[in-house]
PDB file of C-alpha atoms in Angstrom:
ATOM      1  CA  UNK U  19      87.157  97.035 101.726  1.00 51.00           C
ATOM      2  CA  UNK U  20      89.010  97.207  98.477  1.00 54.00           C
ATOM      3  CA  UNK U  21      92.174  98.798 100.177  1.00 58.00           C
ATOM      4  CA  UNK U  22      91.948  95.761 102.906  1.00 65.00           C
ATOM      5  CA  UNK U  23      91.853  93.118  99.922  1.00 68.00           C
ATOM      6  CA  UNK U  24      95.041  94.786  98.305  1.00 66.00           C
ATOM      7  CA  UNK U  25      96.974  94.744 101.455  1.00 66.00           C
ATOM      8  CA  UNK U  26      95.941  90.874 101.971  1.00 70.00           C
ATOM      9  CA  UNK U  27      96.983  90.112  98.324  1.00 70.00           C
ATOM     10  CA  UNK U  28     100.354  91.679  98.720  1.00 73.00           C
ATOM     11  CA  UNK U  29     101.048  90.732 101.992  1.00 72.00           C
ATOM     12  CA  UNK U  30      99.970  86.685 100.222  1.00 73.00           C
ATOM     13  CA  UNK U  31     102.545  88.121  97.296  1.00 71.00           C
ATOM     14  CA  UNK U  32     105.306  88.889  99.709  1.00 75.00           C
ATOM     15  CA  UNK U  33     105.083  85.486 101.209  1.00 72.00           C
ATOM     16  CA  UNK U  34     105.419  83.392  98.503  1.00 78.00           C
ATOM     17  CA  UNK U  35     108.229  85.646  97.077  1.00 78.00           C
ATOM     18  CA  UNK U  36     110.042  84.595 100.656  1.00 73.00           C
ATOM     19  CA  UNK U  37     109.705  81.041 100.519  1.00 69.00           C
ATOM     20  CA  UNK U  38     110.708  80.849  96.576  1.00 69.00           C
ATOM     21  CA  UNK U  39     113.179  82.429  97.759  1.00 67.00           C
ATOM     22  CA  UNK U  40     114.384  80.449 100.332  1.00 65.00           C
ATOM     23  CA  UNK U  41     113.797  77.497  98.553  1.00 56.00           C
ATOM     24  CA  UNK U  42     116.175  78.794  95.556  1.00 60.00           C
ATOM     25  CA  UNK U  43     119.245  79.420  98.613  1.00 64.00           C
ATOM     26  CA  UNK U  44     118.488  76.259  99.891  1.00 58.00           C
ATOM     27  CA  UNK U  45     119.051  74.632  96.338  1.00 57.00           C
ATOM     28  CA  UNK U  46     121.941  76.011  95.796  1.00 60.00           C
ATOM     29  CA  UNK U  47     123.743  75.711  99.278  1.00 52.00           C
ATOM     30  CA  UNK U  48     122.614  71.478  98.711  1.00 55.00           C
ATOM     31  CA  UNK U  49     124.091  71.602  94.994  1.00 55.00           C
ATOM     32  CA  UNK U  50     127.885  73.431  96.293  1.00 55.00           C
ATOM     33  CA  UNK U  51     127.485  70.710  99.489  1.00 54.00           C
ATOM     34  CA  UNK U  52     127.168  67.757  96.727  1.00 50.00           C
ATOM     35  CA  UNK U  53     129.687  69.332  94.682  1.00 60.00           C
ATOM     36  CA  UNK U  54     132.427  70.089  97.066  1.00 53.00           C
ATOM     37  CA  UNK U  55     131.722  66.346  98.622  1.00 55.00           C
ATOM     38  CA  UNK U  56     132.231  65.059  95.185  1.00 56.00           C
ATOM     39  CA  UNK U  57     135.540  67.290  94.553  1.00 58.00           C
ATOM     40  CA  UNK U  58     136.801  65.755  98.009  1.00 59.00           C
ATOM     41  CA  UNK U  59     136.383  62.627  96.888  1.00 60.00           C
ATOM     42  CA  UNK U  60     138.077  63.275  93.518  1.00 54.00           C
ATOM     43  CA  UNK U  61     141.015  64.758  95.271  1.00 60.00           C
ATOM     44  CA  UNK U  62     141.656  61.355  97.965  1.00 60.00           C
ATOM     45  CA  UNK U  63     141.027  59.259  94.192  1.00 62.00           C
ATOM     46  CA  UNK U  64     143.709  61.137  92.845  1.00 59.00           C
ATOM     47  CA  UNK U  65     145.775  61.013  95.675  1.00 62.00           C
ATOM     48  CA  UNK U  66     145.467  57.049  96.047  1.00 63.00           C
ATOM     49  CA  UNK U  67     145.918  56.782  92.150  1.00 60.00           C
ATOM     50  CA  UNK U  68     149.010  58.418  92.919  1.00 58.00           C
ATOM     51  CA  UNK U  69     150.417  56.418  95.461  1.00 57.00           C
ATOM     52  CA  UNK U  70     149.428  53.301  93.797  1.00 57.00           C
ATOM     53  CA  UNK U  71     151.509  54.748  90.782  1.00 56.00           C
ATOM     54  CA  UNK U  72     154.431  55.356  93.117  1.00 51.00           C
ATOM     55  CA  UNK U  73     154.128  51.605  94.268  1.00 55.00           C
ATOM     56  CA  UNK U  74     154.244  50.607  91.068  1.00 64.00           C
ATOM     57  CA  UNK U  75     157.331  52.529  89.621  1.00 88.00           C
ATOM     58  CA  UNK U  76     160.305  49.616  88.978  1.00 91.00           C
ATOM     59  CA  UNK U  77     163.526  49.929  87.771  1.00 92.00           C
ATOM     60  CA  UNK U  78     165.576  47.330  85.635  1.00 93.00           C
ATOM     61  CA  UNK U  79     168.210  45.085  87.463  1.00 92.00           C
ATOM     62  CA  UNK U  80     170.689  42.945  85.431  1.00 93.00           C
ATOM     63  CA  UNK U  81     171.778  40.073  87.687  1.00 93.00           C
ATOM     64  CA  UNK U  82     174.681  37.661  86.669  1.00 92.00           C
ATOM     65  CA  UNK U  83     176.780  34.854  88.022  1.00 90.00           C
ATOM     66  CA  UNK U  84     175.539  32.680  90.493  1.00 91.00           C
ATOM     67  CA  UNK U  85     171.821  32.476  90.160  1.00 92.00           C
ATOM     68  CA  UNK U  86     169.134  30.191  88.759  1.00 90.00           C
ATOM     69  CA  UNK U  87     168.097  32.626  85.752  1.00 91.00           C
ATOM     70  CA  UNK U  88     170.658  35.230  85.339  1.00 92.00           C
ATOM     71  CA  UNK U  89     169.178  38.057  82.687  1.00 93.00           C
ATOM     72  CA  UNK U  90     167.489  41.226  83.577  1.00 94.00           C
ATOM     73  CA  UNK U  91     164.617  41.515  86.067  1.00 94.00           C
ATOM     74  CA  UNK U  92     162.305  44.411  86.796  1.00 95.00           C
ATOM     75  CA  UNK U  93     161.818  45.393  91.286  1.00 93.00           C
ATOM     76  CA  UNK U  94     160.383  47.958  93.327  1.00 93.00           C
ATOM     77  CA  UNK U  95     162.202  51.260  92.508  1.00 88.00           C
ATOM     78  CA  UNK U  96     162.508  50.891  96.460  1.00 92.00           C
ATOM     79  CA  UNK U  97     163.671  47.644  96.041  1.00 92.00           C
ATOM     80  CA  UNK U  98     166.884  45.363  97.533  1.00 93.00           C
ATOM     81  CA  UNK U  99     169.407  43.028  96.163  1.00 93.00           C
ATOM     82  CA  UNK U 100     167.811  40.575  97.383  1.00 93.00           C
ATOM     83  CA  UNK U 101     164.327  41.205  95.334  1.00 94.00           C
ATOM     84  CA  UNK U 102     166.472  41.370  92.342  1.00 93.00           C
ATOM     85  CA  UNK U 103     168.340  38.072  93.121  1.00 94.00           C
ATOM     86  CA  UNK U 104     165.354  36.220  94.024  1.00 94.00           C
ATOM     87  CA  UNK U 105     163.476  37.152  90.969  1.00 93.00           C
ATOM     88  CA  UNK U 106     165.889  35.284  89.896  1.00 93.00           C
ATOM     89  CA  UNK U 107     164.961  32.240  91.318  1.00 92.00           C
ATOM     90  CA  UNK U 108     167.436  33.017  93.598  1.00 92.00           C
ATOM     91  CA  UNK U 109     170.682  31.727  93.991  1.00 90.00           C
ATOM     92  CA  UNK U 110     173.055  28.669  93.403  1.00 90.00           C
ATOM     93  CA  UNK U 111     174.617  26.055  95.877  1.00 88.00           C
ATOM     94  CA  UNK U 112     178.286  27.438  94.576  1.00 89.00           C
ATOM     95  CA  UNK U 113     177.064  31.418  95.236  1.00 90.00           C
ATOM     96  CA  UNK U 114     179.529  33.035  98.036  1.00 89.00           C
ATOM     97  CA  UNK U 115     177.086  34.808 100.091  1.00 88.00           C
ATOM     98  CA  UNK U 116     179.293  36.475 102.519  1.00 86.00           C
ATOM     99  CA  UNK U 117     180.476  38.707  99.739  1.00 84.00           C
ATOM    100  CA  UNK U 118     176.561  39.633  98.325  1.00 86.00           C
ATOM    101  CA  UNK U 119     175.121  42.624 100.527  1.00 90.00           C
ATOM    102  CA  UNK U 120     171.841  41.291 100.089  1.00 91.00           C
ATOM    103  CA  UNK U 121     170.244  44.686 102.143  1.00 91.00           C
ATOM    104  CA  UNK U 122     171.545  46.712  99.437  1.00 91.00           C
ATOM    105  CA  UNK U 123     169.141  49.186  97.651  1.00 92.00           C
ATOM    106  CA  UNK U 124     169.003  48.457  93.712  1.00 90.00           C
ATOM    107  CA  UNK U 125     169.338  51.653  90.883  1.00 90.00           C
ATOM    108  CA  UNK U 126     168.175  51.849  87.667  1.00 92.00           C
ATOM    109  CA  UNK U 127     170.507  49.988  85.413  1.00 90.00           C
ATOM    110  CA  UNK U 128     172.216  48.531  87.966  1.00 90.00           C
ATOM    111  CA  UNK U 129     174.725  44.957  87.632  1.00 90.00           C
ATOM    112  CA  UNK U 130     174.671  42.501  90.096  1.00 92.00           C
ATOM    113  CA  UNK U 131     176.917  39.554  90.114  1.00 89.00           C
ATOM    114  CA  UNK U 132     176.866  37.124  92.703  1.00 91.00           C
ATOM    115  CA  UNK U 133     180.179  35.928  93.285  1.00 90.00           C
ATOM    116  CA  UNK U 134     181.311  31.985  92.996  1.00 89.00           C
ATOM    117  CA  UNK U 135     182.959  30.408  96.122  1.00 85.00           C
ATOM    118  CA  UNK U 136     186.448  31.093  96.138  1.00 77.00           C
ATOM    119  CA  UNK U 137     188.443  27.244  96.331  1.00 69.00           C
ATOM    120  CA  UNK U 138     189.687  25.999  99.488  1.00 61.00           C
ATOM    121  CA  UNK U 139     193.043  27.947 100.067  1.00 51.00           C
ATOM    122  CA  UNK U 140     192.339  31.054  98.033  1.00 50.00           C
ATOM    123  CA  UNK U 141     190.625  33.387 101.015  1.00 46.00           C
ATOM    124  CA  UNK U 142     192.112  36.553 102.134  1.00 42.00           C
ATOM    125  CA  UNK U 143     193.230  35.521 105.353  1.00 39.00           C
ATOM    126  CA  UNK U 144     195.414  32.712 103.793  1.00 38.00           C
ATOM    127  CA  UNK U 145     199.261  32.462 103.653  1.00 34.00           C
ATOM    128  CA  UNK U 146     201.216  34.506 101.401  1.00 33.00           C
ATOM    129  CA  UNK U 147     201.777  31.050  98.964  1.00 31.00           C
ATOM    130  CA  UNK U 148     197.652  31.076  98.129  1.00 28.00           C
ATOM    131  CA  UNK U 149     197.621  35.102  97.791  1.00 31.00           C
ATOM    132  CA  UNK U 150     200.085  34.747  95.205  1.00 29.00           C
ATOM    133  CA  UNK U 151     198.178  32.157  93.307  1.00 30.00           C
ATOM    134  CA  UNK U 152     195.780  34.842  92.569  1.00 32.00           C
ATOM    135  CA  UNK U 153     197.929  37.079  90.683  1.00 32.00           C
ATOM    136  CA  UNK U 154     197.921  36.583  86.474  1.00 33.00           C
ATOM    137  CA  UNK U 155     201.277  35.958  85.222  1.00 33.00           C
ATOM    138  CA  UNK U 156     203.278  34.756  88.484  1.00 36.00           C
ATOM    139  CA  UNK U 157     205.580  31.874  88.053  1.00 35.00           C
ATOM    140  CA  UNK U 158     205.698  29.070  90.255  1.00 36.00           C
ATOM    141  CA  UNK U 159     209.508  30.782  91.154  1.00 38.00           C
ATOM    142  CA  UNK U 160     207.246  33.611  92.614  1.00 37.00           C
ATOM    143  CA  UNK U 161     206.198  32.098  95.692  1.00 37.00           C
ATOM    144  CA  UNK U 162     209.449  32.591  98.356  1.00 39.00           C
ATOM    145  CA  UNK U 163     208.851  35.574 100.999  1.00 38.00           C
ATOM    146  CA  UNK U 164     210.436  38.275  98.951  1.00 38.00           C
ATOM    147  CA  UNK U 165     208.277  37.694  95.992  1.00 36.00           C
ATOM    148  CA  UNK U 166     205.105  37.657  98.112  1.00 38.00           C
ATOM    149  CA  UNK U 167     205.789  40.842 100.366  1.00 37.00           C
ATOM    150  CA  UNK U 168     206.311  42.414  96.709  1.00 35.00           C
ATOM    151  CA  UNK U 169     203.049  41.110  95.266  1.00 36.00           C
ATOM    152  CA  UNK U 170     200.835  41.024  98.081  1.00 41.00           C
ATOM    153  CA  UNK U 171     201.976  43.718 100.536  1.00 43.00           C
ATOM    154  CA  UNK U 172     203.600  44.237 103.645  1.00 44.00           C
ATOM    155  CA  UNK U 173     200.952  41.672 105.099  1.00 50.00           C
ATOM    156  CA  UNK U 174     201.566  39.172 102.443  1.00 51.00           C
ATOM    157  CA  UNK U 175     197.659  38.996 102.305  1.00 71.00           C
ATOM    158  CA  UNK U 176     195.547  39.806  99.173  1.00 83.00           C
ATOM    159  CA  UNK U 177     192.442  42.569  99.516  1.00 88.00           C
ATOM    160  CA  UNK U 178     188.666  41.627  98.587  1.00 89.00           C
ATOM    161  CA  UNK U 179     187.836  45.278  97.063  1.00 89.00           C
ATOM    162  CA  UNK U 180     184.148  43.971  97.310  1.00 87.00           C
ATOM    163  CA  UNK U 181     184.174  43.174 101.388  1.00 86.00           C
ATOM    164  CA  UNK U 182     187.465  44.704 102.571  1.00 87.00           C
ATOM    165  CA  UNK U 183     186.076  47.473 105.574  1.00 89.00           C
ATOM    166  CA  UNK U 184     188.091  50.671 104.998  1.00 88.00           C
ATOM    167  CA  UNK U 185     190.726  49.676 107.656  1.00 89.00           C
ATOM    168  CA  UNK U 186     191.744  46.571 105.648  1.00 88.00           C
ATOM    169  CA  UNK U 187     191.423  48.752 102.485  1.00 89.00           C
ATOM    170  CA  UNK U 188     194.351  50.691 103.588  1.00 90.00           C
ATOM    171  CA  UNK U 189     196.510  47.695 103.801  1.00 88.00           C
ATOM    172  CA  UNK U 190     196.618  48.472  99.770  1.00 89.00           C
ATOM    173  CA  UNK U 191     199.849  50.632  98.580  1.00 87.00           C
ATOM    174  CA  UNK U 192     199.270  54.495  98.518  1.00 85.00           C
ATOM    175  CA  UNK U 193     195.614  54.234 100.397  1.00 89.00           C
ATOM    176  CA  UNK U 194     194.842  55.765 103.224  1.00 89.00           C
ATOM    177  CA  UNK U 195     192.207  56.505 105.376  1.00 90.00           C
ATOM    178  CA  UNK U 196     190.421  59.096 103.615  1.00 90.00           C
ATOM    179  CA  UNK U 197     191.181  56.922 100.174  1.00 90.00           C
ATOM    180  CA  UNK U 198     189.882  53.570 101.478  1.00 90.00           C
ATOM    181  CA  UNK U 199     186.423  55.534 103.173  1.00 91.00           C
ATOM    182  CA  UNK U 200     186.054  56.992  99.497  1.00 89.00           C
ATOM    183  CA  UNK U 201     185.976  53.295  97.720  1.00 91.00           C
ATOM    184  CA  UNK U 202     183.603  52.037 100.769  1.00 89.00           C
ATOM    185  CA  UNK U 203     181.147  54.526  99.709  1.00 89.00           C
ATOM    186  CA  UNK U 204     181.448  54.165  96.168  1.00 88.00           C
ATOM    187  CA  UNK U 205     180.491  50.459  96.697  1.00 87.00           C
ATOM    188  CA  UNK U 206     177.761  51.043  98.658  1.00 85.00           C
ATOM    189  CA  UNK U 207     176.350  53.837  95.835  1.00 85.00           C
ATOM    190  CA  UNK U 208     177.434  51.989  93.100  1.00 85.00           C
ATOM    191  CA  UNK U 209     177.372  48.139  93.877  1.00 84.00           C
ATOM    192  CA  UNK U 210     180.154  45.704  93.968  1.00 84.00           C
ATOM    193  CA  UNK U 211     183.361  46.258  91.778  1.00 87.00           C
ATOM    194  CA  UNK U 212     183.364  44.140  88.539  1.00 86.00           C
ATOM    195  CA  UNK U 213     186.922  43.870  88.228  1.00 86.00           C
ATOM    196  CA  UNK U 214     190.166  45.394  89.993  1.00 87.00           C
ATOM    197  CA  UNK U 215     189.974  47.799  87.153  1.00 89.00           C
ATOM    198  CA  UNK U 216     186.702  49.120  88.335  1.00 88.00           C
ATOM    199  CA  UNK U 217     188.950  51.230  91.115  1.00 88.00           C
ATOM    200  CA  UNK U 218     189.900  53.498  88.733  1.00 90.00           C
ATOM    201  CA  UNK U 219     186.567  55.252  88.967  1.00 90.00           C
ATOM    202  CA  UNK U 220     187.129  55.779  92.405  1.00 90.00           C
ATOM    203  CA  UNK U 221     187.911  59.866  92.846  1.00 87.00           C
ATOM    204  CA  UNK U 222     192.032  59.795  93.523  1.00 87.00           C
ATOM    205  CA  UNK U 223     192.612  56.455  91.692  1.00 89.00           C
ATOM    206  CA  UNK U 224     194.026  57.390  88.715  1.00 87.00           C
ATOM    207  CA  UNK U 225     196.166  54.678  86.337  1.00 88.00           C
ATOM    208  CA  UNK U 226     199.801  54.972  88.568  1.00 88.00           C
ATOM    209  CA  UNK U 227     198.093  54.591  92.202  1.00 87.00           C
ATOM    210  CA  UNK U 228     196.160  51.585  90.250  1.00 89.00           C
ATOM    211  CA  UNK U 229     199.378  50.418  89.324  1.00 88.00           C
ATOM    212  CA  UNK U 230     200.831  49.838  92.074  1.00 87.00           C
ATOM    213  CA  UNK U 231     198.227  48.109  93.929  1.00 86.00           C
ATOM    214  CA  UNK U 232     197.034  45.820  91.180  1.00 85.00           C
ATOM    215  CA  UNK U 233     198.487  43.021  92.037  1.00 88.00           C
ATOM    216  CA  UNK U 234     196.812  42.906  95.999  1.00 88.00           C
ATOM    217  CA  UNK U 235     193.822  43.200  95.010  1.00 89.00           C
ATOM    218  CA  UNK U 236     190.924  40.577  94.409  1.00 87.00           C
ATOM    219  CA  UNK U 237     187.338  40.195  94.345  1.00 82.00           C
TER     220      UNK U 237
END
């Protein structure tokens, strides 16, 4: 009788050891479930907070000449010419916008100058008489058909440096093909030229080749 109530007590012992212990695995297996849900959704947090700090990256854009407000403006580090031009307020009546590449991606530190309309006469495509009105220092005496072959090339024509394609860029003296590609690509990495002078920091344009160009190009 005695050795039937010990058997019974242990076999009542044994049981409840099993289900504490199932209980205790069952605890823990819920408490790594809540915690690796919770980790899961700190990781997608993080990742949104990360692209919502990518979004919001900007990059400073100083943006003269023909606009509403010129001064510095802040876009989209992903940002276009045009987001920098209309913040702005976008541009003037007088602005020349065939000579803006408005598609343009914007840089850090970056100048923008929207160009005035050129007057009546003073395009590229104009007679040798208007090109030469565009060079400093020419005389009135200047403007016969020797002076202007001399001044403006063999073309007589003058060269926008800021919309030329690289075939009309070689209509310059000493650039060729491989040259004028080179000062394509520089614009579209570094923006429009400022001035002629600005061709200098072209690779291959050093102070002689700008020289003797000078005086055919405009912007």
């Amino acid at each position: 009788m005695g050795m039937s109530m010990f058997k019974r007590s242990m076999a009542v012992l044994l049981v409840i050891i099993a289900v504490a212990a199932g209980v205790t695995m069952w605890e823990m297996y819920d408490g790594d479930k809540v915690q690796l849900l919770a980790d899961n959704r700190l990781s997608a947090e993080d990742e949104q907070a990360g692209k919502n700090a990518c979004d919001a990256r900007q990059v400073a854009v100083y943006v003269t000449g023909e606009v509403q407000q010129p001064g510095v403006v802040y876009v989209a580090f992903d940002g276009r010419v045009a987001d920098a031009v209309n913040g702005c307020g976008g541009v003037l009546p007088t602005a020349d916008m065939g000579r803006v590449n408005m598609a343009q991606p914007v840089k850090d530190g970056m100048h923008i100058k929207v160009p005035e309309k050129l007057p009546a006469g003073n395009g590229a495509a104009d007679s040798g008489h208007t090109a030469v009105q565009g060079v400093a220092g020419k005389s009135s005496g200047s403007r016969d058909s020797g002076s202007n072959k001399a001044a403006s090339g063999s073309d007589g024509a003058m060269v926008n440096i800021n919309t030329a394609s690289a075939d009309e860029l070689t209509k310059l003296k000493g650039i060729g093909p491989a040259m004028a590609q080179r000062i394509v690509e520089y614009r579209e990495e570094n923006g429009m030229f400022q001035s002629p002078e600005d061709l200098q920091r072209v690779k291959g344009i050093g102070k002689a080749k700008f020289a003797k160009l000078k005086e055919q190009v405009m912007l």
